[in-house]
Tab-separated table of N, CA and C in Angstrom:
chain	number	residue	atom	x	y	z
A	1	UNK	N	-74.799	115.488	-17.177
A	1	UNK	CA	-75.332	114.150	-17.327
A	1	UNK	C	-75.623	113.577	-15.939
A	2	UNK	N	-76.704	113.211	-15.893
A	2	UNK	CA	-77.111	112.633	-14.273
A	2	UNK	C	-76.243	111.289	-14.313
A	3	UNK	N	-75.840	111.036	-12.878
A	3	UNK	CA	-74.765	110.472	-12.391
A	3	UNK	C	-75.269	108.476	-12.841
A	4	UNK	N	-76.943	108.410	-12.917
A	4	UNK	CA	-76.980	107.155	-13.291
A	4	UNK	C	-76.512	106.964	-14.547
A	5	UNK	N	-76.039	107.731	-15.568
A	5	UNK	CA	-75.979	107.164	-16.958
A	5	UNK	C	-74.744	107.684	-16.900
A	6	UNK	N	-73.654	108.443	-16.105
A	6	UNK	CA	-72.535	108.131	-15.425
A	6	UNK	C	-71.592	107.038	-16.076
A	7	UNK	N	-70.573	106.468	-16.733
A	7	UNK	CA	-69.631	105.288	-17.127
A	7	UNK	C	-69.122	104.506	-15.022
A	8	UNK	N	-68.874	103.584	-14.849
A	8	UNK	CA	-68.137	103.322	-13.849
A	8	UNK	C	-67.446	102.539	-14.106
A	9	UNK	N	-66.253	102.330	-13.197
A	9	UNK	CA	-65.269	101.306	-13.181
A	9	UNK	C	-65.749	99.991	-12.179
A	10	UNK	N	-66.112	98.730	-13.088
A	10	UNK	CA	-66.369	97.934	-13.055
A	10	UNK	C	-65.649	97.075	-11.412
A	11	UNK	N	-64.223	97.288	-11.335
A	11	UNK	CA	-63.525	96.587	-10.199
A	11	UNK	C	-62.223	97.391	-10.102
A	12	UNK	N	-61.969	97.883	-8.831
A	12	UNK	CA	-60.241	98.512	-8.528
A	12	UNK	C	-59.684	97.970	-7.743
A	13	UNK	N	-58.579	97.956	-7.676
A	13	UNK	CA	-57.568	96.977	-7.052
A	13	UNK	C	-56.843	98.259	-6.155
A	14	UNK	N	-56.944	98.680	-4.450
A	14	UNK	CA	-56.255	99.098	-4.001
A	14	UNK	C	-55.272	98.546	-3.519
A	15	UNK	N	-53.998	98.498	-3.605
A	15	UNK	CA	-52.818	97.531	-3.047
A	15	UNK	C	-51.674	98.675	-2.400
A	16	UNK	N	-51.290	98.851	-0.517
A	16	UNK	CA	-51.314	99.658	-0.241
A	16	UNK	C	-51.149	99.171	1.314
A	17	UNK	N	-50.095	99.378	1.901
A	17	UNK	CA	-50.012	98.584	3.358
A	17	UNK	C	-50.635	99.758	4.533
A	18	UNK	N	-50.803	100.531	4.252
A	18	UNK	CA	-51.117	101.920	5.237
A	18	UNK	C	-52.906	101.827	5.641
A	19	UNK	N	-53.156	101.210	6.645
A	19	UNK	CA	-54.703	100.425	6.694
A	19	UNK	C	-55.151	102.051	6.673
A	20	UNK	N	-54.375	103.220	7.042
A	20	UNK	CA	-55.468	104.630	7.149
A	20	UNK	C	-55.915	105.011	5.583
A	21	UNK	N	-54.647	105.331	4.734
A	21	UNK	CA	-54.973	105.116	3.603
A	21	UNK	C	-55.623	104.805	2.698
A	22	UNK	N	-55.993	103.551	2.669
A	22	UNK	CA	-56.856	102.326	2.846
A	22	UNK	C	-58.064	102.827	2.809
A	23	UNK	N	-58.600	103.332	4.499
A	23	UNK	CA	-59.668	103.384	4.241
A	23	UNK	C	-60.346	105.127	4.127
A	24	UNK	N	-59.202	105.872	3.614
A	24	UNK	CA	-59.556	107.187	3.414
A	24	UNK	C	-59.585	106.723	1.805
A	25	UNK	N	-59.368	106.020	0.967
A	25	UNK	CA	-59.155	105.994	-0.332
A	25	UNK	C	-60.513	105.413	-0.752
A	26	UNK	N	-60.798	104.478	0.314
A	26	UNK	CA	-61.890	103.341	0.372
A	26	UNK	C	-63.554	104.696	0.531
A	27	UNK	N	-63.714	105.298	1.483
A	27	UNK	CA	-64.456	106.037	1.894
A	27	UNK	C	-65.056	107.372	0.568
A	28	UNK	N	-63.749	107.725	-0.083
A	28	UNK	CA	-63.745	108.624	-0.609
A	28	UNK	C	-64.289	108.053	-2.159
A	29	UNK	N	-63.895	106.709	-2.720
A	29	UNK	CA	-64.438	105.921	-3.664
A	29	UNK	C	-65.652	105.405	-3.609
A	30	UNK	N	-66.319	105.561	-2.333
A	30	UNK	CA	-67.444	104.959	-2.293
A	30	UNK	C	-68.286	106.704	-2.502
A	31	UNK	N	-67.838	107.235	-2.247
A	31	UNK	CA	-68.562	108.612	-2.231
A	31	UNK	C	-68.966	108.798	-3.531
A	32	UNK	N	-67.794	109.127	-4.550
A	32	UNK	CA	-67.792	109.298	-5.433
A	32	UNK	C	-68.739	107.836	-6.499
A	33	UNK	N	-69.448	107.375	-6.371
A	33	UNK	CA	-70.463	106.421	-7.081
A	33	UNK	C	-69.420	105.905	-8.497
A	34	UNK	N	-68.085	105.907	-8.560
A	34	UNK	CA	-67.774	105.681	-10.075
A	34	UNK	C	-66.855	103.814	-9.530
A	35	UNK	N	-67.302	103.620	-8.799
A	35	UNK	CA	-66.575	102.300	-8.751
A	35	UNK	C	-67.561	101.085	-7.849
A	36	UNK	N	-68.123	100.006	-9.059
A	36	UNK	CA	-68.798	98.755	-8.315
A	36	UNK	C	-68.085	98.201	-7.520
A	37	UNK	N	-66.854	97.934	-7.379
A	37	UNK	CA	-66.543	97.055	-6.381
A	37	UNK	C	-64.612	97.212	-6.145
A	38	UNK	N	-64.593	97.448	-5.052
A	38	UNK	CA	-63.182	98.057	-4.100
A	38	UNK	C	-62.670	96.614	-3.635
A	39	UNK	N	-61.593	96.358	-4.158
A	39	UNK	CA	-60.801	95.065	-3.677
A	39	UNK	C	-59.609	95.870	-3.080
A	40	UNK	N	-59.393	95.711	-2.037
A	40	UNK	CA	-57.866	96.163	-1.170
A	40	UNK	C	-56.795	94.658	-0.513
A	41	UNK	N	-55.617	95.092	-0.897
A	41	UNK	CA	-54.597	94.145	-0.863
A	41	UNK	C	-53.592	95.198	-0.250
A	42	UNK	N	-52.821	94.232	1.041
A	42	UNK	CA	-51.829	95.297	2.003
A	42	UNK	C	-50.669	94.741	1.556
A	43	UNK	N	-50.605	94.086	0.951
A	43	UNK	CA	-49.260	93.937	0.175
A	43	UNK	C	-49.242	93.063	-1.408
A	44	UNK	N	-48.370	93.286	-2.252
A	44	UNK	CA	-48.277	93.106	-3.601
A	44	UNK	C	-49.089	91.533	-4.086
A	45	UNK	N	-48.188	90.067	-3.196
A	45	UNK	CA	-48.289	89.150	-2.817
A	45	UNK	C	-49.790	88.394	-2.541
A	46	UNK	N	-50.664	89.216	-2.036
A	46	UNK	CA	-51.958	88.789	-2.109
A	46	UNK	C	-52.842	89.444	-2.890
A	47	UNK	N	-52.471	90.216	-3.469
A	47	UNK	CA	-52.986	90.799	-4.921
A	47	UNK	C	-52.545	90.285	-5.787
A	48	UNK	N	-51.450	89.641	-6.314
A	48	UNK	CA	-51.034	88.879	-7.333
A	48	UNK	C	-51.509	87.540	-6.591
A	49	UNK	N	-51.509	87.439	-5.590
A	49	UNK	CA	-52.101	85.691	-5.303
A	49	UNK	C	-53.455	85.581	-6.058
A	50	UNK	N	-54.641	86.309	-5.651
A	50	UNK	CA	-55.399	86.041	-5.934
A	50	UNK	C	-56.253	87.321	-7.627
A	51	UNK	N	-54.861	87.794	-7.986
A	51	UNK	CA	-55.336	87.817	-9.613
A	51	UNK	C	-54.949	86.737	-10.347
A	52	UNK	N	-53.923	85.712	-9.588
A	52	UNK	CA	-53.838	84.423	-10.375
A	52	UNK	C	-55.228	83.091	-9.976
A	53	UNK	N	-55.960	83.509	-8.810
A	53	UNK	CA	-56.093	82.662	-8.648
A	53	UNK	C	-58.137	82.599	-9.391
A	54	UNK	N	-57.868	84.223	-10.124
A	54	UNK	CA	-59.164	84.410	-10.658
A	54	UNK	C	-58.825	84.866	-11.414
A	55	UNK	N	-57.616	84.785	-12.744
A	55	UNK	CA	-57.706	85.135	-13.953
A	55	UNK	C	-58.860	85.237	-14.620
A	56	UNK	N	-59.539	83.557	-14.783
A	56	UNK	CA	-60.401	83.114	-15.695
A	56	UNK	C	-61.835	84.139	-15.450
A	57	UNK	N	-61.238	84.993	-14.446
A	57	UNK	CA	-63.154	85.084	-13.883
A	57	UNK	C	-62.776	86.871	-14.392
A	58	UNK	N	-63.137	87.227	-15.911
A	58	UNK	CA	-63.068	88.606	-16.176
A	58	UNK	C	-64.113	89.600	-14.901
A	59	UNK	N	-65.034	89.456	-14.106
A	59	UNK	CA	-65.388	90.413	-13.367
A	59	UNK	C	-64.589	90.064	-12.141
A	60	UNK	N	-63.508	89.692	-11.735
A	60	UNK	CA	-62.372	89.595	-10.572
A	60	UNK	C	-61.125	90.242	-11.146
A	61	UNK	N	-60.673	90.545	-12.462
A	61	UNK	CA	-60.021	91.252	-13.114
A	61	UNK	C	-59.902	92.434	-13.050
A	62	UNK	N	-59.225	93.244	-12.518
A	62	UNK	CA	-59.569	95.218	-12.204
A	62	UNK	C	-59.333	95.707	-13.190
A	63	UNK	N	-59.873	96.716	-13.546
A	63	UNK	CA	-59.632	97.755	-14.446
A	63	UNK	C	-59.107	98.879	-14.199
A	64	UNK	N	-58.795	99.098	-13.116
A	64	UNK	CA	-57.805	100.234	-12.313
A	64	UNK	C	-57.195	99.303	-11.282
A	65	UNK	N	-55.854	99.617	-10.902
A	65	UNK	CA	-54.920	99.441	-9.841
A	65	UNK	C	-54.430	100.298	-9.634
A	66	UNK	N	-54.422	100.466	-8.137
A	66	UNK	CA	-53.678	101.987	-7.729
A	66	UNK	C	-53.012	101.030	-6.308
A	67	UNK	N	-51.527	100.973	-7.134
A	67	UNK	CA	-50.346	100.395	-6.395
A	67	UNK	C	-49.194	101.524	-5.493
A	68	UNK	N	-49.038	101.040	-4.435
A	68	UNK	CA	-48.021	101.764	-3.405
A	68	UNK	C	-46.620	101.037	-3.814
A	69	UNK	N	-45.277	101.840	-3.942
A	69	UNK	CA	-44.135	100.942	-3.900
A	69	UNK	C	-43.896	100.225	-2.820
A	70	UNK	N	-43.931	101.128	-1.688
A	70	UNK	CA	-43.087	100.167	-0.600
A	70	UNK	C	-44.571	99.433	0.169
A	71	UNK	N	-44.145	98.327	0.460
A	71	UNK	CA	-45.045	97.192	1.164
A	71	UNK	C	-44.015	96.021	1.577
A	72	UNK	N	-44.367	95.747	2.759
A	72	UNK	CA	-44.019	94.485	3.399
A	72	UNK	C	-44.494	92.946	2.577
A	73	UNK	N	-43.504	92.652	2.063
A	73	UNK	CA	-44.199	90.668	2.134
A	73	UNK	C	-43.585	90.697	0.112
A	74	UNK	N	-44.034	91.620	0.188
A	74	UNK	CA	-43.994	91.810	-2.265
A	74	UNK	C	-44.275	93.525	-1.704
A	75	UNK	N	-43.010	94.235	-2.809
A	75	UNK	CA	-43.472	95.461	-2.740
A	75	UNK	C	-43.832	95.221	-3.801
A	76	UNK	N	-44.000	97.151	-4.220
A	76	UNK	CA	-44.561	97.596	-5.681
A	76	UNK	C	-44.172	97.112	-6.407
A	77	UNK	N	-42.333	97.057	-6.987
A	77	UNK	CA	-41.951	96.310	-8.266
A	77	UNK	C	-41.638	95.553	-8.495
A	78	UNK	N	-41.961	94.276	-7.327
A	78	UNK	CA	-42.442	92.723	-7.212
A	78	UNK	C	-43.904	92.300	-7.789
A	79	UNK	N	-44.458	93.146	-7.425
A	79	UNK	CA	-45.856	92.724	-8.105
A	79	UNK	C	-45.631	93.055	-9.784
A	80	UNK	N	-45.124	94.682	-9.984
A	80	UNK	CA	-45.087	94.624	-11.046
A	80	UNK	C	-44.694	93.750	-11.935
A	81	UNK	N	-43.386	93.384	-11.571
A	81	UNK	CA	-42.668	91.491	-12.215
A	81	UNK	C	-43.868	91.062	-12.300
A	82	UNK	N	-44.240	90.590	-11.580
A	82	UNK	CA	-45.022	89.480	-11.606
A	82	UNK	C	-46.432	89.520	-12.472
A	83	UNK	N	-46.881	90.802	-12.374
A	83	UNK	CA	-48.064	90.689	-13.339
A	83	UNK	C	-47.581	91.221	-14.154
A	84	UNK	N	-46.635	91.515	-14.574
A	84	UNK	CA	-45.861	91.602	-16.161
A	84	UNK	C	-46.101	89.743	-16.588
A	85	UNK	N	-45.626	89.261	-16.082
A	85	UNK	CA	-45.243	87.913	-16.620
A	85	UNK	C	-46.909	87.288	-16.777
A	86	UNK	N	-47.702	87.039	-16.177
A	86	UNK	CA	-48.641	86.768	-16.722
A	86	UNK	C	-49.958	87.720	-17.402
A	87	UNK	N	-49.650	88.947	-17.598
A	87	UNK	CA	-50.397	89.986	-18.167
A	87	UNK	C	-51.136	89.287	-19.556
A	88	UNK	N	-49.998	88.822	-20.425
A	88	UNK	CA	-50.779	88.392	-21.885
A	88	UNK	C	-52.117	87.456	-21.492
A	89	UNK	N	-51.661	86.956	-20.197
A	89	UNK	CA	-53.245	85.814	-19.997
A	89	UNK	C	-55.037	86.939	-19.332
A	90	UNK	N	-54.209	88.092	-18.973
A	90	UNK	CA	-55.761	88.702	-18.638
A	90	UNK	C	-56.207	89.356	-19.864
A	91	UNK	N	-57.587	88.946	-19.907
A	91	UNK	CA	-58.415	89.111	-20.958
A	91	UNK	C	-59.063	90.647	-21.245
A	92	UNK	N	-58.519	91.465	-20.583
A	92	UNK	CA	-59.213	92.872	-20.654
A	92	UNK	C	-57.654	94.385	-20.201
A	93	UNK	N	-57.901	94.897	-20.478
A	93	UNK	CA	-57.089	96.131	-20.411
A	93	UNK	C	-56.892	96.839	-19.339
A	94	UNK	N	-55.539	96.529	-18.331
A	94	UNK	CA	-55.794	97.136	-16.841
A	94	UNK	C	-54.715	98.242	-16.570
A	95	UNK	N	-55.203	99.541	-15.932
A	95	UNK	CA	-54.643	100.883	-15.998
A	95	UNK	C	-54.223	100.519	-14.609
A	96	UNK	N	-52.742	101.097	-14.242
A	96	UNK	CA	-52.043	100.985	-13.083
A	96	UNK	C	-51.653	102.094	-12.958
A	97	UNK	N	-51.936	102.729	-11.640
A	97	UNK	CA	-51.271	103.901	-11.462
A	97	UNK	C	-50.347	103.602	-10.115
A	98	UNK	N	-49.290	104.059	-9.968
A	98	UNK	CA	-48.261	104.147	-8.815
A	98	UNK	C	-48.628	105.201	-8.065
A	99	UNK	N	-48.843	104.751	-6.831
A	99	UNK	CA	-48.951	105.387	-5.860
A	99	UNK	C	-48.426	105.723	-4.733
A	100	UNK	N	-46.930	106.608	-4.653
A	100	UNK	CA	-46.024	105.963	-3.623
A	100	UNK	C	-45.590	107.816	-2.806
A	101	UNK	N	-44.969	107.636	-1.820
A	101	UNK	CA	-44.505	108.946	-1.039
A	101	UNK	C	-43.453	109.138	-1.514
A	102	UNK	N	-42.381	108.603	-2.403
A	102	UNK	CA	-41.280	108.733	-3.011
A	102	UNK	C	-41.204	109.612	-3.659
A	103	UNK	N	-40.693	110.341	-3.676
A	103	UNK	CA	-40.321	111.602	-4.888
A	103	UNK	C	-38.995	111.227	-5.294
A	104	UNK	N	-38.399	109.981	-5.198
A	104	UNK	CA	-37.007	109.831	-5.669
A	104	UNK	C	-37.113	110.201	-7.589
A	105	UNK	N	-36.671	110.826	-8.102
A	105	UNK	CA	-36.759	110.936	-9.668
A	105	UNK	C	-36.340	109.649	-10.294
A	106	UNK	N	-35.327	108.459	-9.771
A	106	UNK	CA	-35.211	107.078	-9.760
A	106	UNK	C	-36.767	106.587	-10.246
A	107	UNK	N	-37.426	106.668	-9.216
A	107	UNK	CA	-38.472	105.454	-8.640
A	107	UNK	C	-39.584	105.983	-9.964
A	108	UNK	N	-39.569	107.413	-10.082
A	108	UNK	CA	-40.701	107.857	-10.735
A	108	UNK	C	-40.247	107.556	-12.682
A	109	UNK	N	-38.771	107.483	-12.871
A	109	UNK	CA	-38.382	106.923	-13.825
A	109	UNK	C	-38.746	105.533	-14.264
A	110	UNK	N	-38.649	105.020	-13.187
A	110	UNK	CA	-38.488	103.439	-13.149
A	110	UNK	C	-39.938	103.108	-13.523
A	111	UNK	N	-40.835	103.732	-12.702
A	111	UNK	CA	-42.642	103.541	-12.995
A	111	UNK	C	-42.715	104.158	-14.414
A	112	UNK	N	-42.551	105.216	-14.414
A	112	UNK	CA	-43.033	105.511	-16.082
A	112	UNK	C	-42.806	104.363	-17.245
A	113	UNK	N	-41.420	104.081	-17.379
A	113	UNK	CA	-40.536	103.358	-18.314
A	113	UNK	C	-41.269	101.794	-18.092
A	114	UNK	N	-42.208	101.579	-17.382
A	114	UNK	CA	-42.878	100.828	-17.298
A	114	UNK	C	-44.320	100.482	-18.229
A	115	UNK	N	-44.401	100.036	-19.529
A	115	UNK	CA	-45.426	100.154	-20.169
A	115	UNK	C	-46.951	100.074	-19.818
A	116	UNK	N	-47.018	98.994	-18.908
A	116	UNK	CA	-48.315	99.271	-18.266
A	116	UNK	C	-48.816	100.035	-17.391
A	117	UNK	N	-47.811	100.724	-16.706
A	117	UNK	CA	-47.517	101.860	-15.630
A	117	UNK	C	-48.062	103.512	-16.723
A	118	UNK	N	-49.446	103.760	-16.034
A	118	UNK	CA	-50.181	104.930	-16.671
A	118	UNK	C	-49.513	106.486	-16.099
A	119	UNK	N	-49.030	106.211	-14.943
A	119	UNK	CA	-48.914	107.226	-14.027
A	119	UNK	C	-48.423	107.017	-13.302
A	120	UNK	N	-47.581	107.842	-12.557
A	120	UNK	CA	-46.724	107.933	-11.134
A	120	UNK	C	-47.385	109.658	-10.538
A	121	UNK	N	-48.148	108.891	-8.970
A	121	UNK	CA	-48.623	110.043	-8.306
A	121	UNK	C	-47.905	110.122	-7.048
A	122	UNK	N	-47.159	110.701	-6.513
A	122	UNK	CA	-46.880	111.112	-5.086
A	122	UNK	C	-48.041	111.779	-4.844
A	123	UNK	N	-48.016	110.911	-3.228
A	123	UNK	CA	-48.856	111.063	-2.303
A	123	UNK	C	-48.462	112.484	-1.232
A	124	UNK	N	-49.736	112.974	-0.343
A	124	UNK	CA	-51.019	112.720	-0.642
A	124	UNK	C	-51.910	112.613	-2.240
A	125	UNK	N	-52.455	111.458	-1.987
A	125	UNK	CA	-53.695	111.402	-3.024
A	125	UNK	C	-54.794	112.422	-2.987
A	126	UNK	N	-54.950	112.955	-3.978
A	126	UNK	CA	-56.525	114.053	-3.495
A	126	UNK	C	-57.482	113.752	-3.934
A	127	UNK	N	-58.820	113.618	-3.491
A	127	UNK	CA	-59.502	113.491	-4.624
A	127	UNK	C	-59.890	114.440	-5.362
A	128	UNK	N	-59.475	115.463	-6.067
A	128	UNK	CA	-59.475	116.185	-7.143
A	128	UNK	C	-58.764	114.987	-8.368
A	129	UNK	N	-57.404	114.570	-7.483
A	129	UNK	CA	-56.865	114.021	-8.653
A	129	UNK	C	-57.321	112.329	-9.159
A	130	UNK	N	-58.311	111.919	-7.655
A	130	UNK	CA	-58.414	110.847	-8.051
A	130	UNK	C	-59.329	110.941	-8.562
A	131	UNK	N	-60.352	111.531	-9.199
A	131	UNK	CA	-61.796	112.053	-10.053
A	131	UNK	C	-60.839	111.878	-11.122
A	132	UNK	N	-59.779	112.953	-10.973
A	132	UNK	CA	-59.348	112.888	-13.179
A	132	UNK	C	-58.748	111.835	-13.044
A	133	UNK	N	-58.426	110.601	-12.190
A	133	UNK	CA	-57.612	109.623	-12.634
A	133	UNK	C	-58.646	108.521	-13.071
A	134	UNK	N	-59.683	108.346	-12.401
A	134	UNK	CA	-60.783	107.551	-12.280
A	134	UNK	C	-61.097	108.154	-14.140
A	135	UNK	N	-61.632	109.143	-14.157
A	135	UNK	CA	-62.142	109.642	-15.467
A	135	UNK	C	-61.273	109.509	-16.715
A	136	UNK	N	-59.617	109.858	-16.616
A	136	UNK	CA	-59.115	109.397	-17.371
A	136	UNK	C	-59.365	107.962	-17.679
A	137	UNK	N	-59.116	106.671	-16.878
A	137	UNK	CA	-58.890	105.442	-16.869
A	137	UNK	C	-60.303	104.922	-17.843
A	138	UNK	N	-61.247	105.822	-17.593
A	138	UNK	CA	-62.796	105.236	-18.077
A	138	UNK	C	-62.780	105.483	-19.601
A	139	UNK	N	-61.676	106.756	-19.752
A	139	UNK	CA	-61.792	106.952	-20.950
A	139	UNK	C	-60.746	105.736	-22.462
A	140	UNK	N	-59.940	104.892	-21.562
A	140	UNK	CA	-58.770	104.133	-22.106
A	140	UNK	C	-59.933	102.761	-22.414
């Protein structure tokens, strides 16, 4: 199927304090044509600031988040709190994947047992896997 009639993900939420990361995740998403628009947040705190502060606006709403645990200011399962608690108010269906260097079997428990939590990936990210994660997510 030629890549214009392609599905894409409308808006992703990278949240992720590692600015290299960042913009190897950033670079590699733009390559791949499956995402209109890359929002990056270096810590939990200004990603939940401003998904509250554009609930109402469904194209500011992501449809993928690909969250890091550890971050300075709100980690990972600060944000998670937090957009647990106002989740019933977003108007559309958002896939979160964890994205952390932890291999603690703890941490990767803790993300699963998490209902909105799709996935727990230790890093490195590849993009092999971020193609089937992107493709899975399009398919939910």
């Amino acid at each position: 199927m030629p890549a214009d009639y392609m599905k894409t993900i409308d808006t992703l939420y990278l949240i992720d304090d590692d600015d290299t990361y960042q913009f190897i995740v950033e670079k590699t998403l733009n390559s791949l044509n499956l995402v209109n628009s890359i929002k990056i947040f270096s810590n939990g705190k200004a990603a939940i600031d401003f998904l509250e502060a554009t609930i109402h606006d469904i194209d500011q709403i992501p449809d993928v988040i690909l969250l890091d645990l550890t971050m300075p200011i709100m980690d990972g399962w600060q944000f998670l709190e937090q957009y647990l608690r106002f989740r019933p108010r977003i108007g559309k269906k958002v896939v979160i994947y964890v994205i952390s260097s932890s291999i603690d079997p703890r941490d990767m428990q803790r993300a699963k047992s998490i209902s909105e939590v799709t996935d727990y990936i230790v890093k490195p990210l590849t993009k092999t896997k971020l193609i089937s994660m992107l493709h899975e997510s399009l398919k939910s």
